[in-house]
Amino acid sequence: MSAVLPTYARYDLEFDRGEGVRLYTRDGEEFLDFAGGIAVNALGHAHPTIIAALTEQANKLWHTSNLYRIPDQERLAERLVGVTFADRVFFTNSGAEAVECAIKTARRFHHVEDTPERYRFICFDGAFHGRTLATIAAGGQPKLLDGFGPPVDGFDHVEAWDVEAVRAAVSDQTAGILVEPIQGEGGIRTAGIDVLRELRAIADEAGILLVLDEIQCGMGRTGKLFAHEWAGIRPDIMAVAKGIGGGFPLGACLATEHASKGMTAGTHGSTYGGNPLAMAVGNAVLDAVTDPDFLEAVRKKGLRFKQGLAQLQDEYPDVIDEVRGQGLMLGVKCKVPPAELISALVEQKMLAVPAADNVVRLLPALVVSGDEISDAVTRIGMACAALAKANASSH
Ligand SMILES: *Cc1c(COP(=O)(O)O)cnc(C)c1O
């Protein structure tokens, strides 16, 4: 038995090294990695640019704390501001911390606006915002809240994507709306352009804040730098993580000047957040994803992948119910238990991620090639064929 606290139901697989979208076991067995570290390894494994950035920084300076200025932190913040709606950035080490910062920023906004009674958030069923006490309350899933005492107060849930229910749920205690433009853990459920625009309108009418969780769907995953750009809207606050560090633990909370006006000196902090190592990697990842050709390539590859999956759905209607998502954030809703498809994929030496709603997520590195996508479609096809055959013989 492992000395590690057994909170994870892990696959019995271990990897020794990686390269691009490939992972290798110690004895050289090769896997096609379409789990992507759960949408984290944006540039794949062992990308030379981020290795260089990290090792160069590692030889200079690792950590000084936020008692002092960190030039690369100021630079990354400025660059993120330059390519988004935001005016201010707070760096964290994880997604949950980025959401915590978003929640605190919105509550402080109303505090300094002299409407401190506005502390509640409207959230959606199926949401996932992290594993801290506040973010499990924001997610609202009984499975994640069970046994951890009274849920942190201040989160009201409505059905996804019922904008009339949101409108009805707004009260004089509402601080904001907290939403993932595409639910990841929830099963690649897309809010859609109209819903995001409606939420923006509701927030404006009510004088509350629109807070996006783009931890999974952001940083180029959908073929835009951030998923809300498809809707042409601007949030007030946004939580980012996963892809932003390409595998180095990094998150960020972005906000407008207006929405962040309560976050004055002493209101928030993190010992590690935005340290020189993380900032070196963050700047290098941002170089790659803001290359104009990069996002165009993600869109093209995503389309090609989705078309390949749609063909498999036609071919294996008893295995695949639906193909969902955008860019390289795709999901296959299964007619079989999704764990069975994942196991069948492991047989084909390919990795994918389970999600709620019977979905298997496909979240390859954004640098995946067209050939690697074709390879993935072939392997998924073989896994479907194996499942279809097993199902036919069991009936
Ligand atoms: C992964 C994820 C989180 C939590 O991020 P951690 O780094 O695990 O804390 C929050 N929100 C969304 C949408 C996520 O996908």
Short mmCIF file of C-alpha atoms and ligand atoms in Angstrom, two decimals:
data_model
loop_
_atom_site.label_atom_id
_atom_site.label_comp_id
_atom_site.label_asym_id
_atom_site.label_seq_id
_atom_site.Cartn_x
_atom_site.Cartn_y
_atom_site.Cartn_z
CA MET A 1 0.00 0.00 0.00
CA SER A 2 1.12 3.50 -0.85
CA ALA A 3 1.83 6.08 1.86
CA VAL A 4 -0.01 8.62 -0.27
CA LEU A 5 -3.44 9.56 1.08
CA PRO A 6 -5.77 7.43 -1.04
CA THR A 7 -8.01 10.25 -2.33
CA TYR A 8 -7.52 9.35 -5.99
CA ALA A 9 -8.82 6.35 -7.91
CA ARG A 10 -5.74 6.07 -10.11
CA TYR A 11 -5.14 3.99 -13.19
CA ASP A 12 -2.41 1.45 -12.68
CA LEU A 13 -0.10 3.23 -15.12
CA GLU A 14 3.11 5.14 -14.51
CA PHE A 15 5.17 7.17 -16.89
CA ASP A 16 8.83 7.89 -16.97
CA ARG A 17 9.16 10.54 -19.66
CA GLY A 18 7.21 12.36 -22.31
CA GLU A 19 7.66 14.05 -25.63
CA GLY A 20 4.96 16.10 -27.34
CA VAL A 21 1.71 14.13 -27.09
CA ARG A 22 3.50 10.90 -26.24
CA LEU A 23 4.20 9.35 -22.85
CA TYR A 24 6.59 6.50 -22.22
CA THR A 25 6.71 3.94 -19.45
CA ARG A 26 10.04 2.90 -17.97
CA ASP A 27 10.18 -0.12 -20.25
CA GLY A 28 9.60 2.04 -23.31
CA GLU A 29 5.91 1.41 -23.91
CA GLU A 30 4.45 4.38 -25.78
CA PHE A 31 1.07 6.00 -25.10
CA LEU A 32 -0.74 8.65 -27.14
CA ASP A 33 -1.60 11.24 -24.50
CA PHE A 34 -5.00 12.81 -25.17
CA ALA A 35 -5.50 13.42 -21.46
CA GLY A 36 -2.92 16.19 -21.60
CA GLY A 37 -2.54 16.21 -17.83
CA ILE A 38 -6.22 17.26 -17.75
CA ALA A 39 -5.86 20.17 -20.21
CA VAL A 40 -2.64 21.31 -18.53
CA ASN A 41 0.15 20.33 -20.93
CA ALA A 42 -0.75 22.97 -23.50
CA LEU A 43 2.59 22.66 -25.28
CA GLY A 44 2.94 18.93 -24.75
CA HIS A 45 5.62 17.14 -22.80
CA ALA A 46 9.25 18.29 -22.76
CA HIS A 47 8.67 21.30 -25.01
CA PRO A 48 12.14 22.76 -25.62
CA THR A 49 11.09 26.39 -25.19
CA ILE A 50 9.59 25.97 -21.75
CA ILE A 51 12.40 23.67 -20.66
CA ALA A 52 14.85 26.40 -21.64
CA ALA A 53 12.85 29.11 -19.85
CA LEU A 54 12.59 27.03 -16.67
CA THR A 55 16.22 25.91 -16.56
CA GLU A 56 17.53 29.39 -17.30
CA GLN A 57 15.46 30.77 -14.44
CA ALA A 58 16.37 27.84 -12.18
CA ASN A 59 20.02 28.78 -12.54
CA LYS A 60 19.33 32.39 -11.55
CA LEU A 61 16.63 32.65 -8.88
CA TRP A 62 13.76 30.48 -7.69
CA HIS A 63 11.83 32.40 -5.10
CA THR A 64 11.88 35.68 -3.25
CA SER A 65 8.22 36.01 -2.08
CA ASN A 66 5.85 38.84 -2.85
CA LEU A 67 7.56 41.06 -0.30
CA TYR A 68 9.63 42.25 -3.26
CA ARG A 69 8.97 43.19 -6.85
CA ILE A 70 9.14 40.32 -9.34
CA PRO A 71 9.89 41.78 -12.78
CA ASP A 72 8.70 38.74 -14.75
CA GLN A 73 5.46 38.79 -12.74
CA GLU A 74 4.86 42.40 -13.75
CA ARG A 75 5.72 41.49 -17.32
CA LEU A 76 3.36 38.48 -17.49
CA ALA A 77 0.56 40.50 -15.87
CA GLU A 78 1.07 43.31 -18.36
CA ARG A 79 1.06 40.89 -21.27
CA LEU A 80 -2.12 39.15 -20.05
CA VAL A 81 -3.74 42.55 -19.68
CA GLY A 82 -2.65 43.35 -23.23
CA VAL A 83 -4.46 40.35 -24.71
CA THR A 84 -7.62 40.29 -22.54
CA PHE A 85 -10.43 42.40 -21.05
CA ALA A 86 -8.46 42.70 -17.81
CA ASP A 87 -6.54 45.54 -16.15
CA ARG A 88 -5.19 43.63 -13.16
CA VAL A 89 -3.84 40.14 -12.51
CA PHE A 90 -3.22 38.16 -9.31
CA PHE A 91 -1.11 35.01 -9.67
CA THR A 92 -1.86 31.79 -7.83
CA ASN A 93 -0.50 28.23 -7.80
CA SER A 94 -3.69 26.46 -8.79
CA GLY A 95 -7.13 26.79 -10.30
CA ALA A 96 -9.03 26.62 -7.03
CA GLU A 97 -6.94 29.50 -5.68
CA ALA A 98 -7.71 31.51 -8.81
CA VAL A 99 -11.44 30.96 -8.24
CA GLU A 100 -11.04 31.83 -4.54
CA CYS A 101 -9.40 35.08 -5.58
CA ALA A 102 -12.23 35.74 -8.06
CA ILE A 103 -14.84 35.18 -5.32
CA LYS A 104 -12.98 37.42 -2.87
CA THR A 105 -12.49 40.12 -5.52
CA ALA A 106 -16.21 40.19 -6.31
CA ARG A 107 -17.19 40.28 -2.65
CA ARG A 108 -14.69 43.07 -1.92
CA PHE A 109 -16.05 45.00 -4.90
CA HIS A 110 -19.49 45.08 -3.32
CA HIS A 111 -17.95 45.83 0.06
CA VAL A 112 -16.29 49.00 -1.22
CA GLU A 113 -19.40 49.82 -3.30
CA ASP A 114 -21.24 49.96 0.01
CA THR A 115 -23.40 46.98 -0.91
CA PRO A 116 -21.78 44.40 1.40
CA GLU A 117 -25.04 42.44 1.50
CA ARG A 118 -24.17 41.35 -2.05
CA TYR A 119 -21.99 38.33 -1.33
CA ARG A 120 -23.82 35.50 -3.10
CA PHE A 121 -23.05 33.92 -6.48
CA ILE A 122 -25.33 32.30 -8.97
CA CYS A 123 -23.70 29.08 -10.21
CA PHE A 124 -24.76 26.27 -12.52
CA ASP A 125 -25.55 22.63 -11.93
CA GLY A 126 -22.69 20.44 -13.12
CA ALA A 127 -20.13 23.13 -12.36
CA PHE A 128 -16.65 22.41 -11.07
CA HIS A 129 -14.56 25.19 -9.55
CA GLY A 130 -12.00 23.31 -7.44
CA ARG A 131 -11.63 21.45 -4.14
CA THR A 132 -11.22 24.14 -1.49
CA LEU A 133 -14.10 24.68 0.93
CA ALA A 134 -15.43 27.68 -0.99
CA THR A 135 -14.97 26.18 -4.43
CA ILE A 136 -16.73 22.90 -3.55
CA ALA A 137 -19.64 25.04 -2.37
CA ALA A 138 -19.48 26.95 -5.66
CA GLY A 139 -19.49 23.66 -7.57
CA GLY A 140 -22.39 22.51 -5.44
CA GLN A 141 -21.97 18.83 -6.13
CA PRO A 142 -23.13 16.68 -3.22
CA LYS A 143 -20.36 14.17 -3.95
CA LEU A 144 -17.66 16.81 -3.32
CA LEU A 145 -19.41 18.40 -0.32
CA ASP A 146 -20.26 15.19 1.51
CA GLY A 147 -18.83 14.99 5.01
CA PHE A 148 -17.02 18.31 5.03
CA GLY A 149 -19.38 20.15 7.30
CA PRO A 150 -21.67 23.04 6.45
CA PRO A 151 -20.94 24.24 2.90
CA VAL A 152 -19.51 27.75 2.67
CA ASP A 153 -22.49 30.04 2.39
CA GLY A 154 -23.18 32.16 -0.66
CA PHE A 155 -23.72 29.96 -3.70
CA ASP A 156 -27.08 29.50 -5.40
CA HIS A 157 -27.43 26.94 -8.17
CA VAL A 158 -29.61 26.92 -11.24
CA GLU A 159 -29.92 24.43 -14.05
CA ALA A 160 -27.39 24.73 -16.88
CA TRP A 161 -28.02 26.84 -19.06
CA ASP A 162 -31.32 28.27 -17.88
CA VAL A 163 -30.95 32.04 -18.19
CA GLU A 164 -34.51 32.66 -17.01
CA ALA A 165 -33.65 30.77 -13.82
CA VAL A 166 -30.59 33.00 -13.44
CA ARG A 167 -32.75 36.09 -13.87
CA ALA A 168 -35.16 34.78 -11.25
CA ALA A 169 -32.33 33.89 -8.87
CA VAL A 170 -30.80 37.39 -8.84
CA SER A 171 -31.57 39.02 -5.51
CA ASP A 172 -30.36 42.03 -3.57
CA GLN A 173 -27.76 39.67 -2.07
CA THR A 174 -26.26 38.63 -5.39
CA ALA A 175 -22.64 39.62 -5.98
CA GLY A 176 -22.19 37.94 -9.33
CA ILE A 177 -22.65 35.05 -11.70
CA LEU A 178 -19.90 32.41 -11.71
CA VAL A 179 -19.76 30.26 -14.81
CA GLU A 180 -17.52 28.02 -16.92
CA PRO A 181 -18.13 28.89 -20.59
CA ILE A 182 -17.60 25.18 -21.22
CA GLN A 183 -17.99 22.85 -18.26
CA GLY A 184 -15.04 20.48 -18.21
CA GLU A 185 -15.54 18.07 -15.30
CA GLY A 186 -19.29 18.44 -15.90
CA GLY A 187 -18.93 16.71 -19.27
CA ILE A 188 -17.94 19.26 -21.95
CA ARG A 189 -21.21 21.13 -21.64
CA THR A 190 -21.05 24.39 -23.58
CA ALA A 191 -22.94 27.44 -22.36
CA GLY A 192 -22.98 28.83 -25.89
CA ILE A 193 -22.76 32.30 -27.31
CA ASP A 194 -26.35 33.33 -26.61
CA VAL A 195 -26.23 32.20 -22.99
CA LEU A 196 -22.97 34.05 -22.31
CA ARG A 197 -24.41 37.21 -23.88
CA GLU A 198 -27.57 36.86 -21.80
CA LEU A 199 -25.53 36.42 -18.63
CA ARG A 200 -23.55 39.54 -19.46
CA ALA A 201 -26.81 41.44 -19.98
CA ILE A 202 -28.32 40.13 -16.73
CA ALA A 203 -25.19 41.13 -14.80
CA ASP A 204 -25.23 44.62 -16.33
CA GLU A 205 -28.93 45.11 -15.57
CA ALA A 206 -28.53 43.98 -11.96
CA GLY A 207 -25.24 45.78 -11.29
CA ILE A 208 -23.53 42.49 -10.45
CA LEU A 209 -20.33 40.95 -11.76
CA LEU A 210 -19.83 38.32 -14.43
CA VAL A 211 -17.13 35.96 -13.20
CA LEU A 212 -15.82 33.35 -15.61
CA ASP A 213 -13.97 30.18 -14.74
CA GLU A 214 -11.80 29.58 -17.82
CA ILE A 215 -9.37 27.33 -16.00
CA GLN A 216 -10.01 24.46 -18.40
CA CYS A 217 -11.46 26.13 -21.51
CA GLY A 218 -9.04 29.08 -21.60
CA MET A 219 -5.46 29.58 -22.81
CA GLY A 220 -6.21 28.65 -26.41
CA ARG A 221 -8.02 25.39 -25.71
CA THR A 222 -11.08 26.29 -27.85
CA GLY A 223 -9.12 28.02 -30.59
CA LYS A 224 -9.50 31.50 -29.11
CA LEU A 225 -7.22 32.63 -26.32
CA PHE A 226 -10.29 32.56 -24.04
CA ALA A 227 -13.58 30.80 -24.74
CA HIS A 228 -15.74 33.86 -23.97
CA GLU A 229 -14.19 35.62 -26.96
CA TRP A 230 -16.40 33.45 -29.19
CA ALA A 231 -19.38 35.31 -27.70
CA GLY A 232 -17.75 38.72 -28.07
CA ILE A 233 -18.37 39.51 -24.40
CA ARG A 234 -16.06 40.77 -21.67
CA PRO A 235 -16.28 39.39 -18.16
CA ASP A 236 -15.49 41.45 -15.05
CA ILE A 237 -13.34 38.78 -13.43
CA MET A 238 -11.86 35.55 -14.77
CA ALA A 239 -10.05 32.60 -13.20
CA VAL A 240 -7.34 30.95 -15.29
CA ALA A 241 -5.00 28.02 -14.57
CA LYS A 242 -4.17 24.63 -16.13
CA GLY A 243 -2.78 25.50 -19.59
CA ILE A 244 -1.29 28.82 -18.44
CA GLY A 245 1.66 27.02 -16.83
CA GLY A 246 1.94 24.18 -19.34
CA GLY A 247 2.58 21.78 -16.43
CA PHE A 248 4.16 24.17 -13.96
CA PRO A 249 1.68 24.91 -11.12
CA LEU A 250 0.29 28.33 -12.07
CA GLY A 251 -3.04 30.09 -11.98
CA ALA A 252 -4.25 33.64 -12.30
CA CYS A 253 -7.21 35.79 -11.44
CA LEU A 254 -7.80 38.54 -13.99
CA ALA A 255 -10.09 41.49 -13.38
CA THR A 256 -11.01 44.91 -14.66
CA GLU A 257 -9.85 47.97 -12.75
CA HIS A 258 -13.46 48.57 -11.70
CA ALA A 259 -14.18 45.03 -10.47
CA SER A 260 -10.86 44.78 -8.62
CA LYS A 261 -11.11 48.11 -6.84
CA GLY A 262 -11.59 46.48 -3.45
CA MET A 263 -8.37 44.47 -3.67
CA THR A 264 -6.06 46.93 -1.99
CA ALA A 265 -2.78 46.29 -0.16
CA GLY A 266 -3.18 43.58 2.46
CA THR A 267 -6.50 42.18 1.23
CA HIS A 268 -5.05 39.06 -0.38
CA GLY A 269 -1.79 37.20 -0.80
CA SER A 270 0.10 34.04 -1.59
CA THR A 271 3.61 33.04 -0.60
CA TYR A 272 4.41 31.26 -3.85
CA GLY A 273 1.95 32.90 -6.23
CA GLY A 274 3.75 34.34 -9.25
CA ASN A 275 7.22 33.28 -8.18
CA PRO A 276 10.12 33.62 -10.64
CA LEU A 277 10.07 29.97 -11.76
CA ALA A 278 6.34 30.05 -12.51
CA MET A 279 6.65 33.40 -14.26
CA ALA A 280 9.47 32.23 -16.50
CA VAL A 281 7.32 29.34 -17.68
CA GLY A 282 4.14 31.44 -17.87
CA ASN A 283 5.82 33.99 -20.12
CA ALA A 284 7.17 31.24 -22.38
CA VAL A 285 3.76 29.55 -22.67
CA LEU A 286 2.15 32.88 -23.49
CA ASP A 287 4.72 33.50 -26.24
CA ALA A 288 3.57 30.29 -27.92
CA VAL A 289 -0.20 30.63 -27.58
CA THR A 290 -0.31 34.27 -28.65
CA ASP A 291 1.48 33.49 -31.91
CA PRO A 292 -1.23 34.39 -34.48
CA ASP A 293 -0.89 31.09 -36.33
CA PHE A 294 -1.14 29.02 -33.16
CA LEU A 295 -4.83 29.59 -32.41
CA GLU A 296 -5.78 29.26 -36.07
CA ALA A 297 -4.05 25.86 -36.05
CA VAL A 298 -5.95 24.84 -32.89
CA ARG A 299 -9.24 25.72 -34.60
CA LYS A 300 -8.36 23.71 -37.71
CA LYS A 301 -7.10 20.70 -35.77
CA GLY A 302 -10.14 20.81 -33.49
CA LEU A 303 -12.48 20.82 -36.46
CA ARG A 304 -10.67 17.93 -38.08
CA PHE A 305 -10.77 15.96 -34.82
CA LYS A 306 -14.46 16.65 -34.30
CA GLN A 307 -15.25 15.52 -37.85
CA GLY A 308 -13.29 12.31 -37.27
CA LEU A 309 -15.21 11.69 -34.05
CA ALA A 310 -18.54 12.40 -35.77
CA GLN A 311 -17.69 9.71 -38.32
CA LEU A 312 -16.99 7.28 -35.49
CA GLN A 313 -20.36 8.18 -34.00
CA ASP A 314 -22.01 7.19 -37.31
CA GLU A 315 -19.99 3.99 -37.39
CA TYR A 316 -20.51 3.01 -33.74
CA PRO A 317 -23.93 4.40 -32.71
CA ASP A 318 -24.15 1.87 -29.87
CA VAL A 319 -20.98 3.21 -28.29
CA ILE A 320 -21.00 6.95 -29.07
CA ASP A 321 -24.09 8.98 -28.28
CA GLU A 322 -22.82 12.45 -29.07
CA VAL A 323 -19.67 14.42 -29.86
CA ARG A 324 -19.33 17.74 -28.02
CA GLY A 325 -17.07 20.67 -27.49
CA GLN A 326 -14.95 23.11 -29.36
CA GLY A 327 -11.36 23.32 -30.55
CA LEU A 328 -9.25 20.80 -28.67
CA MET A 329 -11.70 20.55 -25.78
CA LEU A 330 -13.82 17.71 -27.09
CA GLY A 331 -16.01 15.14 -25.42
CA VAL A 332 -17.56 11.89 -26.48
CA LYS A 333 -20.81 11.14 -24.70
CA CYS A 334 -20.96 7.38 -24.40
CA LYS A 335 -23.76 4.87 -24.52
CA VAL A 336 -21.50 2.50 -22.61
CA PRO A 337 -20.03 3.39 -19.20
CA PRO A 338 -17.28 5.92 -20.05
CA ALA A 339 -14.82 3.95 -17.91
CA GLU A 340 -15.22 1.09 -20.40
CA LEU A 341 -14.25 3.34 -23.31
CA ILE A 342 -11.27 4.64 -21.36
CA SER A 343 -10.13 1.09 -20.59
CA ALA A 344 -10.57 0.13 -24.24
CA LEU A 345 -8.48 3.17 -25.16
CA VAL A 346 -5.74 2.11 -22.75
CA GLU A 347 -5.73 -1.20 -24.63
CA GLN A 348 -5.03 0.89 -27.74
CA LYS A 349 -2.25 2.71 -25.84
CA MET A 350 -4.16 5.96 -25.69
CA LEU A 351 -5.11 8.17 -22.73
CA ALA A 352 -8.29 10.20 -22.23
CA VAL A 353 -10.10 11.74 -19.25
CA PRO A 354 -13.45 10.76 -17.75
CA ALA A 355 -16.06 13.42 -16.96
CA ALA A 356 -19.59 13.58 -15.63
CA ASP A 357 -22.62 13.02 -17.87
CA ASN A 358 -21.14 9.81 -19.35
CA VAL A 359 -18.48 11.74 -21.21
CA VAL A 360 -14.90 10.89 -22.14
CA ARG A 361 -12.84 14.05 -22.59
CA LEU A 362 -10.15 14.42 -25.23
CA LEU A 363 -7.76 17.19 -24.24
CA PRO A 364 -4.52 16.77 -26.19
CA ALA A 365 -1.69 19.25 -26.06
CA LEU A 366 -2.48 22.19 -28.34
CA VAL A 367 0.67 21.38 -30.34
CA VAL A 368 -0.78 18.02 -31.44
CA SER A 369 -0.27 17.43 -35.17
CA GLY A 370 -2.87 16.53 -37.78
CA ASP A 371 -1.31 13.09 -38.12
CA GLU A 372 -1.50 12.54 -34.38
CA ILE A 373 -5.19 13.46 -34.49
CA SER A 374 -5.73 10.92 -37.29
CA ASP A 375 -3.86 8.37 -35.19
CA ALA A 376 -6.13 9.17 -32.23
CA VAL A 377 -9.28 8.78 -34.35
CA THR A 378 -8.00 5.39 -35.55
CA ARG A 379 -7.33 4.24 -31.98
CA ILE A 380 -10.70 5.51 -30.72
CA GLY A 381 -12.29 3.64 -33.64
CA MET A 382 -10.54 0.43 -32.64
CA ALA A 383 -11.62 0.90 -29.03
CA CYS A 384 -15.23 1.45 -30.18
CA ALA A 385 -15.03 -1.64 -32.39
CA ALA A 386 -13.82 -3.72 -29.43
CA LEU A 387 -16.66 -2.41 -27.25
CA ALA A 388 -19.28 -2.90 -29.96
CA LYS A 389 -18.10 -6.48 -30.42
CA ALA A 390 -18.10 -7.17 -26.67
CA ASN A 391 -21.63 -5.71 -26.40
CA ALA A 392 -22.92 -7.75 -29.35
CA SER A 393 -21.61 -11.01 -27.88
CA SER A 394 -23.11 -10.25 -24.45
CA HIS A 395 -26.64 -9.85 -25.92
C1 LIG B 1 -9.31 22.08 -12.85
C2 LIG B 1 -10.35 23.10 -12.64
C3 LIG B 1 -10.42 23.83 -11.44
C4 LIG B 1 -9.51 23.57 -10.26
O1 LIG B 1 -8.18 23.71 -10.57
P1 LIG B 1 -7.07 23.11 -9.53
O2 LIG B 1 -5.78 23.55 -10.15
O3 LIG B 1 -7.27 21.63 -9.52
O4 LIG B 1 -7.32 23.73 -8.22
C5 LIG B 1 -11.39 24.81 -11.33
N1 LIG B 1 -12.24 25.06 -12.34
C6 LIG B 1 -12.20 24.38 -13.50
C7 LIG B 1 -13.15 24.73 -14.58
C8 LIG B 1 -11.27 23.37 -13.68
O5 LIG B 1 -11.26 22.68 -14.82
#
